[in-house]
Short mmCIF file of C-alpha atoms in Angstrom, two decimals:
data_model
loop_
_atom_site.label_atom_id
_atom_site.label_comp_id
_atom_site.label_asym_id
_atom_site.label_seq_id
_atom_site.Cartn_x
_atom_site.Cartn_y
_atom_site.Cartn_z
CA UNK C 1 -26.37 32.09 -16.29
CA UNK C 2 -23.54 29.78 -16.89
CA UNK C 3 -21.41 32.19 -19.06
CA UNK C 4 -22.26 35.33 -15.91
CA UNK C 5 -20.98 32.77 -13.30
CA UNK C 6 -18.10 32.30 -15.63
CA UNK C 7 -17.62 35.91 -16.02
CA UNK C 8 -17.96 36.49 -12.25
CA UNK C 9 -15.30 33.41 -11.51
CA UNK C 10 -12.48 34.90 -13.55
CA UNK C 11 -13.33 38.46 -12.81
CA UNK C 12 -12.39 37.64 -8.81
CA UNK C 13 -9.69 35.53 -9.47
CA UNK C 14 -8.34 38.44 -11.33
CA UNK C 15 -8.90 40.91 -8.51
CA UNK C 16 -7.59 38.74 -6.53
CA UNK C 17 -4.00 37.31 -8.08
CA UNK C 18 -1.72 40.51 -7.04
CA UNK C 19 1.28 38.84 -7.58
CA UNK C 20 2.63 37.70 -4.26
CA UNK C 21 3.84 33.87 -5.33
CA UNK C 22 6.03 32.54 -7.70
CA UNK C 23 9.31 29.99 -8.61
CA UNK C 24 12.15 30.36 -8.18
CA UNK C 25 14.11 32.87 -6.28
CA UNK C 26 17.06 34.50 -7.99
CA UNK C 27 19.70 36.95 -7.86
CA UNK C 28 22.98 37.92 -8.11
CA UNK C 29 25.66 40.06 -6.53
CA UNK C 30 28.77 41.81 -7.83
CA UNK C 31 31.42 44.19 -6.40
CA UNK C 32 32.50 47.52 -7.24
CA UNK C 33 35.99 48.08 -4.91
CA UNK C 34 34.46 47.59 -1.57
CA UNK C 35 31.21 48.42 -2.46
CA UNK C 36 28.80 45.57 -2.94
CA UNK C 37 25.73 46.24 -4.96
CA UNK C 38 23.10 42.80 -5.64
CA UNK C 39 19.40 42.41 -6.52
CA UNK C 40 16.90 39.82 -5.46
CA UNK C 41 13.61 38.73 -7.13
CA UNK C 42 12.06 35.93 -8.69
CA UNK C 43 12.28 34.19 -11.99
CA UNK C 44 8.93 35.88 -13.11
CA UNK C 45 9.92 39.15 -13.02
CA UNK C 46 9.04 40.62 -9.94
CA UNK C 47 11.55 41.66 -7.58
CA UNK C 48 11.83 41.66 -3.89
CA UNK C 49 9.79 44.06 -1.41
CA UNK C 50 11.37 47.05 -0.53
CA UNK C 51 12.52 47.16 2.80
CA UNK C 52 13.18 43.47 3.24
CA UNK C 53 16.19 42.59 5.32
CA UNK C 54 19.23 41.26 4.33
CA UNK C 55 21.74 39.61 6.07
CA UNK C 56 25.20 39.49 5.47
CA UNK C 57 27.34 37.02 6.68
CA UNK C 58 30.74 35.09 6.31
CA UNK C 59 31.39 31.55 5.35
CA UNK C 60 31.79 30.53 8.94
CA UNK C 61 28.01 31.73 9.86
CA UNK C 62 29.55 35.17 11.32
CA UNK C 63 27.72 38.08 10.67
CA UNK C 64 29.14 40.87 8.88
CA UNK C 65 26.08 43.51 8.92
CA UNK C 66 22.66 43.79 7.27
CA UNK C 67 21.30 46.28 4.91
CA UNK C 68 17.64 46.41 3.57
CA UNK C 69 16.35 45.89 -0.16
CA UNK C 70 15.51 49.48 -1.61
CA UNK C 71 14.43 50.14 -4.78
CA UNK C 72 13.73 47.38 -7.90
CA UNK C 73 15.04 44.93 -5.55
CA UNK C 74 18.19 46.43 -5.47
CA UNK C 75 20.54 46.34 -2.26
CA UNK C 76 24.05 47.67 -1.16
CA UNK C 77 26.57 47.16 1.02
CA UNK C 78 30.19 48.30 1.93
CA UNK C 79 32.27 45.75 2.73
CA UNK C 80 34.85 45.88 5.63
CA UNK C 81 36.78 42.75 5.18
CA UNK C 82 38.24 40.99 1.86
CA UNK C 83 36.54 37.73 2.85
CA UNK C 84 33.81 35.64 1.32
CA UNK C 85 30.49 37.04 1.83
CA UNK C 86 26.95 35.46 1.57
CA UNK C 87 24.22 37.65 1.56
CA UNK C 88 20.89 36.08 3.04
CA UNK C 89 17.31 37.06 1.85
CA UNK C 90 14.37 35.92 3.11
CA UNK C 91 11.52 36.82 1.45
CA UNK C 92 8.83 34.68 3.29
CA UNK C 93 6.76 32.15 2.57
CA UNK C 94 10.03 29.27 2.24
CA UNK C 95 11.68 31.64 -0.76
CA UNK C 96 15.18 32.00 0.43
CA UNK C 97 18.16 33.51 -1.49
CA UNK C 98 21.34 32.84 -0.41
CA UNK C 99 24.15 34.56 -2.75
CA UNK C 100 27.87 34.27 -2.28
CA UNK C 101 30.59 36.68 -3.47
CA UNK C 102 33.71 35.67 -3.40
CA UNK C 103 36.33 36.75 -1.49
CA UNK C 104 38.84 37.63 -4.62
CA UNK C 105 36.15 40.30 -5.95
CA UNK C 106 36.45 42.38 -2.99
CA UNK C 107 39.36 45.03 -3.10
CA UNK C 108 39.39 47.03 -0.16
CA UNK C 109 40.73 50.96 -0.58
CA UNK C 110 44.25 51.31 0.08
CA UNK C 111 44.88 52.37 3.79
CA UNK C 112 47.31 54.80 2.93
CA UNK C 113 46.47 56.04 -0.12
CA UNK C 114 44.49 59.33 -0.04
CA UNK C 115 40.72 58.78 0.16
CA UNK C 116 39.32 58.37 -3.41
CA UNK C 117 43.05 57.25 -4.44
CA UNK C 118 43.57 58.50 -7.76
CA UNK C 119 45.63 57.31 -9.94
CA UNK C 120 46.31 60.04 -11.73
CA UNK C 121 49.20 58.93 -13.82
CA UNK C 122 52.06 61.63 -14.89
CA UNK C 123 52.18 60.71 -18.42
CA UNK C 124 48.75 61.22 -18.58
CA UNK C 125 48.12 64.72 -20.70
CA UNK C 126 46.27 67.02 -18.05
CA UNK C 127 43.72 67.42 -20.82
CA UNK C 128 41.74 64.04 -20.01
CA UNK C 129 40.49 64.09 -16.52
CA UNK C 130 41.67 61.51 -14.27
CA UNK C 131 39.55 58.78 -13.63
CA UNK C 132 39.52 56.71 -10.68
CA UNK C 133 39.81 52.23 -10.88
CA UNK C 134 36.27 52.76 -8.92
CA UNK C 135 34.67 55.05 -11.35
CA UNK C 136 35.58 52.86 -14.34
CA UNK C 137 34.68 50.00 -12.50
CA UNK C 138 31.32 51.52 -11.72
CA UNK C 139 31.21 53.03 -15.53
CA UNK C 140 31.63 49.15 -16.79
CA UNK C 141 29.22 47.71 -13.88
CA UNK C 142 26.40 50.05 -15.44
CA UNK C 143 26.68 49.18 -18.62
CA UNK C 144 26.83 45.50 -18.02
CA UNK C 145 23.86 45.52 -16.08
CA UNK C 146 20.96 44.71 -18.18
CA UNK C 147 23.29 41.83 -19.66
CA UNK C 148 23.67 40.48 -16.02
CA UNK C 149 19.58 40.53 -15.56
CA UNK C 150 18.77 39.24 -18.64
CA UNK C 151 21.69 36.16 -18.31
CA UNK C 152 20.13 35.57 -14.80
CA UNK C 153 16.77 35.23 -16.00
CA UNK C 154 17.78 32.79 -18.83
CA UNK C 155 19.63 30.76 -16.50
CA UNK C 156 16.04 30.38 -14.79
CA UNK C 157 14.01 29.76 -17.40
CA UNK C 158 13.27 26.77 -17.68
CA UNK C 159 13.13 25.47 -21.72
CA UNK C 160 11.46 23.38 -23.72
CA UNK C 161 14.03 20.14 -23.84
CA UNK C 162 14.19 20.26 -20.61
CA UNK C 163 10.51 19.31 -19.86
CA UNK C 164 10.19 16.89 -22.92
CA UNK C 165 13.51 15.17 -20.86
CA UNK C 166 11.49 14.98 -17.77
CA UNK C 167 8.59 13.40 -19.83
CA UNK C 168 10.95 11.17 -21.55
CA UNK C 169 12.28 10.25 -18.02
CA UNK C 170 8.96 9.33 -15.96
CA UNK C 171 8.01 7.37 -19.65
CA UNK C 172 10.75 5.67 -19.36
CA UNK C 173 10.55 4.77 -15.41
CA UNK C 174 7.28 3.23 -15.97
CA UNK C 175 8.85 1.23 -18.85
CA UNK C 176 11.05 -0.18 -16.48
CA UNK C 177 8.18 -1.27 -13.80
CA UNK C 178 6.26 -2.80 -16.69
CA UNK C 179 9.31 -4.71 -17.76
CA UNK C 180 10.21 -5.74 -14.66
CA UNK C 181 6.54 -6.50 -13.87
CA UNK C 182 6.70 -8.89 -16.82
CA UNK C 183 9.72 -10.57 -16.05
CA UNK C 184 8.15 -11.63 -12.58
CA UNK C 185 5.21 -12.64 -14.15
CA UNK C 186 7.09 -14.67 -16.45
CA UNK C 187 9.30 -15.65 -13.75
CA UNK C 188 6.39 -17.29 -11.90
CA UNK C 189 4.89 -18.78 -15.00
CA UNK C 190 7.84 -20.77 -15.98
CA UNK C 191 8.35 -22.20 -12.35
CA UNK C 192 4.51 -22.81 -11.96
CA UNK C 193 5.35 -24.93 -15.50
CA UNK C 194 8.12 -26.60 -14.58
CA UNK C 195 6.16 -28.14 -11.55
CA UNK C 196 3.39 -29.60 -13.64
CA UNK C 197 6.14 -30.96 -15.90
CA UNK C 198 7.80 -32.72 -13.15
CA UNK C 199 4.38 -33.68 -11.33
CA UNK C 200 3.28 -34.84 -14.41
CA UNK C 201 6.62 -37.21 -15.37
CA UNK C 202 6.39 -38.53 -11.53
CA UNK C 203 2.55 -39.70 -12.37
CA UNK C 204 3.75 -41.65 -15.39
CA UNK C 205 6.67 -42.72 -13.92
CA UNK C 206 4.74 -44.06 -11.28
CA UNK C 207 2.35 -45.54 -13.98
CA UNK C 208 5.49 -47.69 -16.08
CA UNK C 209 6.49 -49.19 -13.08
CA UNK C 210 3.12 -49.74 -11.46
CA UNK C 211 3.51 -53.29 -12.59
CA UNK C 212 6.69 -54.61 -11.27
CA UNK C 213 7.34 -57.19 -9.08
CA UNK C 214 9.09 -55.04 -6.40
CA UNK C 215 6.34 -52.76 -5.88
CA UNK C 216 3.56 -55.40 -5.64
CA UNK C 217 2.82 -55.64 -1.76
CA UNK R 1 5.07 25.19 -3.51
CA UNK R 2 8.12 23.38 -3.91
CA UNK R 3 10.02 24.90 -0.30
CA UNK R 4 13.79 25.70 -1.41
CA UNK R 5 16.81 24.43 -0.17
CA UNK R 6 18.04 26.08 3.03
CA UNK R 7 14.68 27.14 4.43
CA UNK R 8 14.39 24.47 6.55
CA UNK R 9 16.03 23.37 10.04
CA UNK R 10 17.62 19.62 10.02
CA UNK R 11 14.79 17.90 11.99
CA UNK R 12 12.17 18.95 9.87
CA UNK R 13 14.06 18.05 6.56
CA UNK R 14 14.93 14.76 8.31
CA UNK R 15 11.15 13.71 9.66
CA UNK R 16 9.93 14.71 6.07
CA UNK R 17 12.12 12.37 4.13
CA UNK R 18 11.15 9.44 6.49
CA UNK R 19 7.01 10.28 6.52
CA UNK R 20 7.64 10.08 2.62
CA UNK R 21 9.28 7.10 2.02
CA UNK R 22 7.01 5.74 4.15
CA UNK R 23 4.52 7.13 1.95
CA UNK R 24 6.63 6.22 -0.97
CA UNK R 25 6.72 2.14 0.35
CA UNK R 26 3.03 1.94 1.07
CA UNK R 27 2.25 3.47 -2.09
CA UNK R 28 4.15 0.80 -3.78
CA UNK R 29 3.07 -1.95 -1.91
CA UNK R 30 -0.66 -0.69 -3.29
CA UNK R 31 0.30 -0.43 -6.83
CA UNK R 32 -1.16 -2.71 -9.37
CA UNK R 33 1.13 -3.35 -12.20
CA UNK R 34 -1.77 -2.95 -14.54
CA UNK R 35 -2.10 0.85 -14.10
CA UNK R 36 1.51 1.65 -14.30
CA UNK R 37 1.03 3.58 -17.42
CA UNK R 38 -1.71 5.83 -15.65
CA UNK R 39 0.56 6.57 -12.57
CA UNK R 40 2.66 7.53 -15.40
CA UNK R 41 0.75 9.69 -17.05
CA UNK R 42 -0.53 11.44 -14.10
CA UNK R 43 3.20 12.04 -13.23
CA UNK R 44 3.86 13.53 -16.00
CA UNK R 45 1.18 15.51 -15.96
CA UNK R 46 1.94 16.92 -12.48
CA UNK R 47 5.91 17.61 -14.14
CA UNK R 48 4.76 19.34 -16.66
CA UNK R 49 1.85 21.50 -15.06
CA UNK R 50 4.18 23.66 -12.87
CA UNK R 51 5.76 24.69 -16.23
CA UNK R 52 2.45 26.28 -17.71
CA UNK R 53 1.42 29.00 -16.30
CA UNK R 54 -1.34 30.72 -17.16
CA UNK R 55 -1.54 34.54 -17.28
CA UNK R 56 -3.91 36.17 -15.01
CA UNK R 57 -4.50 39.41 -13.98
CA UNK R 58 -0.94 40.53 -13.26
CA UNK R 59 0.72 37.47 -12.00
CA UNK R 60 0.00 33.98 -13.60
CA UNK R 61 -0.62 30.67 -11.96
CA UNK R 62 0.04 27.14 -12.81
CA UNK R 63 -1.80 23.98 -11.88
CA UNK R 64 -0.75 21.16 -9.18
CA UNK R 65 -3.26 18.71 -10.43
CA UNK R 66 -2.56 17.22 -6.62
CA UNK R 67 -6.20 16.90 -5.78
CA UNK R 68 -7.18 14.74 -9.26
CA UNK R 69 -3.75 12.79 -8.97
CA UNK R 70 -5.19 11.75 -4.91
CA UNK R 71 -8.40 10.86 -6.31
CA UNK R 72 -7.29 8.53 -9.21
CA UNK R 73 -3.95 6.74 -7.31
CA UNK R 74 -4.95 7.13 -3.74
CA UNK R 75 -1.54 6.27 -1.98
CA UNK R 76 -0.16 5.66 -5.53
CA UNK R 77 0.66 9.36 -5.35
CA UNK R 78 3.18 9.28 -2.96
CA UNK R 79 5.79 7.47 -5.87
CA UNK R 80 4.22 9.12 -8.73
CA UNK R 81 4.88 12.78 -6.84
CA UNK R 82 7.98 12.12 -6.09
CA UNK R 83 9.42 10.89 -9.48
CA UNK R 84 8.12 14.03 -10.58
CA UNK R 85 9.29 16.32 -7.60
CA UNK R 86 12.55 14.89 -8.05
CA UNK R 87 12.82 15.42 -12.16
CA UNK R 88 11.51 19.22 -11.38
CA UNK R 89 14.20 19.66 -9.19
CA UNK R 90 16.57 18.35 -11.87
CA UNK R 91 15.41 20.22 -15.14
CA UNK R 92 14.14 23.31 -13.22
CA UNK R 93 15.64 23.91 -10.20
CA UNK R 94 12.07 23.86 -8.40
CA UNK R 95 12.52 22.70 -4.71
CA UNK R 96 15.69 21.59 -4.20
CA UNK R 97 17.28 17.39 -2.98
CA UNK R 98 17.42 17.84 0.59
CA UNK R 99 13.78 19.25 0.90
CA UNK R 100 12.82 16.25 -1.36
CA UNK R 101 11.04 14.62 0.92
CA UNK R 102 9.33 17.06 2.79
CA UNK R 103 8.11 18.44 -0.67
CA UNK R 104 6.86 15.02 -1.60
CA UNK R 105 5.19 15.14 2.15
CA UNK R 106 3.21 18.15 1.71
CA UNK R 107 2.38 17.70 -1.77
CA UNK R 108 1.20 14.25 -1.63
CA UNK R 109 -0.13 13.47 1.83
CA UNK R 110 -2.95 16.18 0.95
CA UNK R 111 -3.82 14.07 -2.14
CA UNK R 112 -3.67 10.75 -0.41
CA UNK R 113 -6.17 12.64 2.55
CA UNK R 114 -8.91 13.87 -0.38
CA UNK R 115 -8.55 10.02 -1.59
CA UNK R 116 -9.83 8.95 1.28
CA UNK R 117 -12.35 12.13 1.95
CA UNK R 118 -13.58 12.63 -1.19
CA UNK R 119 -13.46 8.94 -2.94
CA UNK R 120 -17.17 8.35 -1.92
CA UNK R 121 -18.76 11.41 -2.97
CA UNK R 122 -17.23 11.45 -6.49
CA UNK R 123 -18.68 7.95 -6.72
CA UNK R 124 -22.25 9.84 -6.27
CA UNK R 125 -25.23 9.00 -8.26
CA UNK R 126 -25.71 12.31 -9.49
CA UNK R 127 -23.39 14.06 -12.10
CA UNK R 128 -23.69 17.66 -9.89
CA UNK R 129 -23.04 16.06 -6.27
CA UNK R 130 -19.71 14.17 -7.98
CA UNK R 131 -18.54 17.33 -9.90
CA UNK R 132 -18.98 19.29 -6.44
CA UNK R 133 -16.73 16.39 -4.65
CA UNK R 134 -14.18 16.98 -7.10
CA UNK R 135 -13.99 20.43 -6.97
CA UNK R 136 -13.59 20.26 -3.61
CA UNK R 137 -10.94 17.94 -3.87
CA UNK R 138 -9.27 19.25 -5.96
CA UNK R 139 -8.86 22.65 -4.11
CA UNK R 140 -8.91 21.36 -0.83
CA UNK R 141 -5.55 19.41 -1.37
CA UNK R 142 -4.07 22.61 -2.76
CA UNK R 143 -5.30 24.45 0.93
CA UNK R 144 -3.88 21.31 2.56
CA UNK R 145 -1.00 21.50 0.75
CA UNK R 146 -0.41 25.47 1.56
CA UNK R 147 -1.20 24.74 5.32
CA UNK R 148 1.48 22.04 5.40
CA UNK R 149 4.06 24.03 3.79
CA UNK R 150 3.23 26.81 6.13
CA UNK R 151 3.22 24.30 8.99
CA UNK R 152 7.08 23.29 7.72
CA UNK R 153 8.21 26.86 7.81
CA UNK R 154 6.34 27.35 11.28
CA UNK R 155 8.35 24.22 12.33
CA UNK R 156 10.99 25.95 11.21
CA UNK R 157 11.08 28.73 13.27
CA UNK R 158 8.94 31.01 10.84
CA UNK R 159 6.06 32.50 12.41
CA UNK R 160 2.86 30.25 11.50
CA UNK R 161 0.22 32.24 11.15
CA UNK R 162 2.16 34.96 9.26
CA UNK R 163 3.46 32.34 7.14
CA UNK R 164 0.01 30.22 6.83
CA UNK R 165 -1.58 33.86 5.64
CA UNK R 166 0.44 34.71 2.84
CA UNK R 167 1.08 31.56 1.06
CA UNK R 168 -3.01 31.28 1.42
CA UNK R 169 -4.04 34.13 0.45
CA UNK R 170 -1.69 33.68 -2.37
CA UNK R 171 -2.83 30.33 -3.35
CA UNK R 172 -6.44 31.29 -3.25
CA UNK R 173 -6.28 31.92 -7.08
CA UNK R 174 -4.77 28.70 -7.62
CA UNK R 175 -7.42 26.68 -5.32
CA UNK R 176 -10.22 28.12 -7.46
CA UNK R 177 -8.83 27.41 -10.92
CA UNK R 178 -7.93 23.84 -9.41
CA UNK R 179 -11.13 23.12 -8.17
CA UNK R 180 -12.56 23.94 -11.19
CA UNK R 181 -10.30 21.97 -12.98
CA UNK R 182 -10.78 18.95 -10.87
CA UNK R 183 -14.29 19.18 -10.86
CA UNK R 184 -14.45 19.40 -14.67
CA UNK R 185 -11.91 16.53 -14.82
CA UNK R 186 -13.82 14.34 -13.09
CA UNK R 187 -16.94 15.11 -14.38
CA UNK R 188 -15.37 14.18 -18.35
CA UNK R 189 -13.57 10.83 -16.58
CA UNK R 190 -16.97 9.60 -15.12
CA UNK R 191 -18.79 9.65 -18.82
CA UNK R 192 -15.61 8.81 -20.63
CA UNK R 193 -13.51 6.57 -18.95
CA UNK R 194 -14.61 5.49 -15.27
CA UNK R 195 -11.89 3.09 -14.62
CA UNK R 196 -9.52 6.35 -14.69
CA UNK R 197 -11.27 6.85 -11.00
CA UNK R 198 -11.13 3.35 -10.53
CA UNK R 199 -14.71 3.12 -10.78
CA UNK R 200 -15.61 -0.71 -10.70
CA UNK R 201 -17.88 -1.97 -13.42
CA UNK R 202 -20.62 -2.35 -11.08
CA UNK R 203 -20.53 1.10 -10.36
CA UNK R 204 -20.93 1.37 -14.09
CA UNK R 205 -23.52 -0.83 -14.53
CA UNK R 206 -25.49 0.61 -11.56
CA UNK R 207 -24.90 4.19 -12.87
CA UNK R 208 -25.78 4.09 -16.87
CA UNK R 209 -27.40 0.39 -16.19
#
């Protein structure tokens, strides 16, 4: 009876846990050129909804545009204007990302410069193909990706000196309120002492002189 | 749980931090330096919980322990919560300073309400009616605690009922497991060691005679 209740207990709770809360929020951003590419997700793995709405904005609070999450929590965005840019994620429920690119990391295409601007060099042999900054940039972006995701979600994690600190820490608070919770009681004892000693002195003082001639009436 | 920095407007953040250090001086004012090391315990406890979680199904949970923590300190929870609130947002990034005190708020006013709500019924003659009491302690201050964080987002300018939905349904897991927990816990603390519930030695003597 009790193991079937059990059974039945865990079986809903099971059915039921789909994975809609967790930690901590996190995410990065990076820039390829102009074009902005980020993620968003939590530090348990899963990643944001698809279709969530994300804001893009300036240091100042302007807006700059808004693109949605797509796939694997994955977002993009061209940027316009070599200025800082903070890209704003809410994903309900009081998790918030905020993540800021810098404005260095942006470099906008070249106005004049051809669209696609190659820089295909003359001392180059025609034999290897031109490749654009962007699509070594992108090439390099790729490959460093996993690295990025996996630093991120180190960063997060949360390890195991860090919570025996925390225990050392509240361990160590209450030392202090016991100390000082000893010192008052100490503190008080002494004083409560000190009167007797003087009450006491006063009596026999009192006492000695009891018989002389002033104090007779 | 813990609300993150920059989800919530000034006012809110502001009326928070002054409701818990209210909290935090009558709490204070009501400790007895004999049980320091408890309220230190239980701290702890509540710092370390959020860092286990438990696989289940395919997301995993982690205790509060708010309910238990409520039923042992009373307002004593308001100081020990926030020591520990504070050190979680140090070590793990949970939360965040400026929603300090409205964490401590809606974690620990929940605790400090099931004190007062569940305190007799846990006292209870029978094992079954105390072990019920605790359970429902112990998950009721994690609904309390889901409404009031729902209730700061609403605040906020997040929609409340939208808001109030999700976290709960999402904490439902959690509210079982805690009750549970709870009621277990204090179930073990009654035989064991009844001053944990500060459970006077009359009750004791009444109870096992």
């Amino acid at each position: 009876m009790v193991n079937r209740f059990i059974y039945c207990f865990c079986a809903f709770i099971i059915s039921i846990s789909s994975g809609a809360y967790a930690h901590n929020v996190i995410g990065g951003v990076y820039a390829i050129g102009n074009q902005v590419e980020g993620e968003v997700g939590f530090s348990n793995g899963d990643m944001a909804k698809a279709g969530t709405l994300v804001q893009v904005e300036n240091g100042n609070g302007e807006r700059l545009g808004e693109t949605q999450i797509g796939d694997d929590g994955m977002f993009f965005f061209t940027a316009s204007k070599a200025e800082d840019h903070y890209f704003v994620v809410d994903m309900s429920s009081g998790h918030i990302a905020r993540l800021h690119l810098p404005a260095d990391e942006i470099t906008l295409p070249e106005q004049t410069g051809s669209a696609g601007s190659v820089v295909s060099r003359v001392d180059i042999p025609s034999a290897t193909p031109a490749l654009t900054a962007q699509q070594i940039e992108q090439a390099v972006a790729r490959q460093i990706k996993p690295l990025r995701q996996e630093l991120a979600a180190y960063q997060a994690k949360a390890n195991l000196q860090n919570v025996l600190g925390g225990i050392g820490y509240i361990f160590g608070i209450c030392g202090l309120g016991i100390w000082w919770q000893n010192r008052q009681q100490k503190k008080a004892h002494m004083t409560n002492s000190h009167f007797q000693i003087t009450t006491s002195h006063l009596k026999n003082t009192i006492k000695e002189h009891s018989g002389d001639e002033c104090l007779k009436p | 749980m813990h609300i993150v920095d920059g989800a919530l407007s000034g006012p809110v953040l502001i009326s928070g931090a002054v409701l818990a250090v209210l909290g935090v001086g009558i709490g204070l004012k009501k400790l007895d330096a004999e049980r320091l090391p408890q309220v230190g315990v239980l701290s702890a406890a509540f710092f370390v919980a959020s860092y286990i979680h438990l696989p289940l199904g395919f997301s995993s949970v982690h205790l509060i322990l708010n309910g238990l923590i409520g039923l042992a300190l009373g307002w004593v929870a308001f100081p020990a919560l926030l020591i520990a609130l504070l050190l979680q947002a140090v070590f793990f990034g949970f939360g965040g300073f400026s929603v300090l005190g409205v964490n401590t708020l809606n974690i620990a006013l929940p605790a400090v309400l099931v004190f007062y709500l569940c305190r007799r019924g846990i006292t209870a003659y029978s094992d079954r009616t105390a072990a019920i009491w605790g359970g429902i302690g112990g998950g009721g201050s994690v609904a309390l605690t889901t409404v009031m964080v729902a209730g700061s987002l609403a605040l906020s300018g997040q929609a409340f009922w939208a808001a109030a939905q999700i976290t709960l349904i999402a904490h439902i897991p959690v509210i079982l497991v805690e009750a549970f927990v709870t009621g277990s816990a204090v179930l073990l603390l009654r035989k064991v060691k009844p001053e944990f519930l500060q459970l006077s030695e009359t009750w004791q003597e009444q109870r096992y005679g």
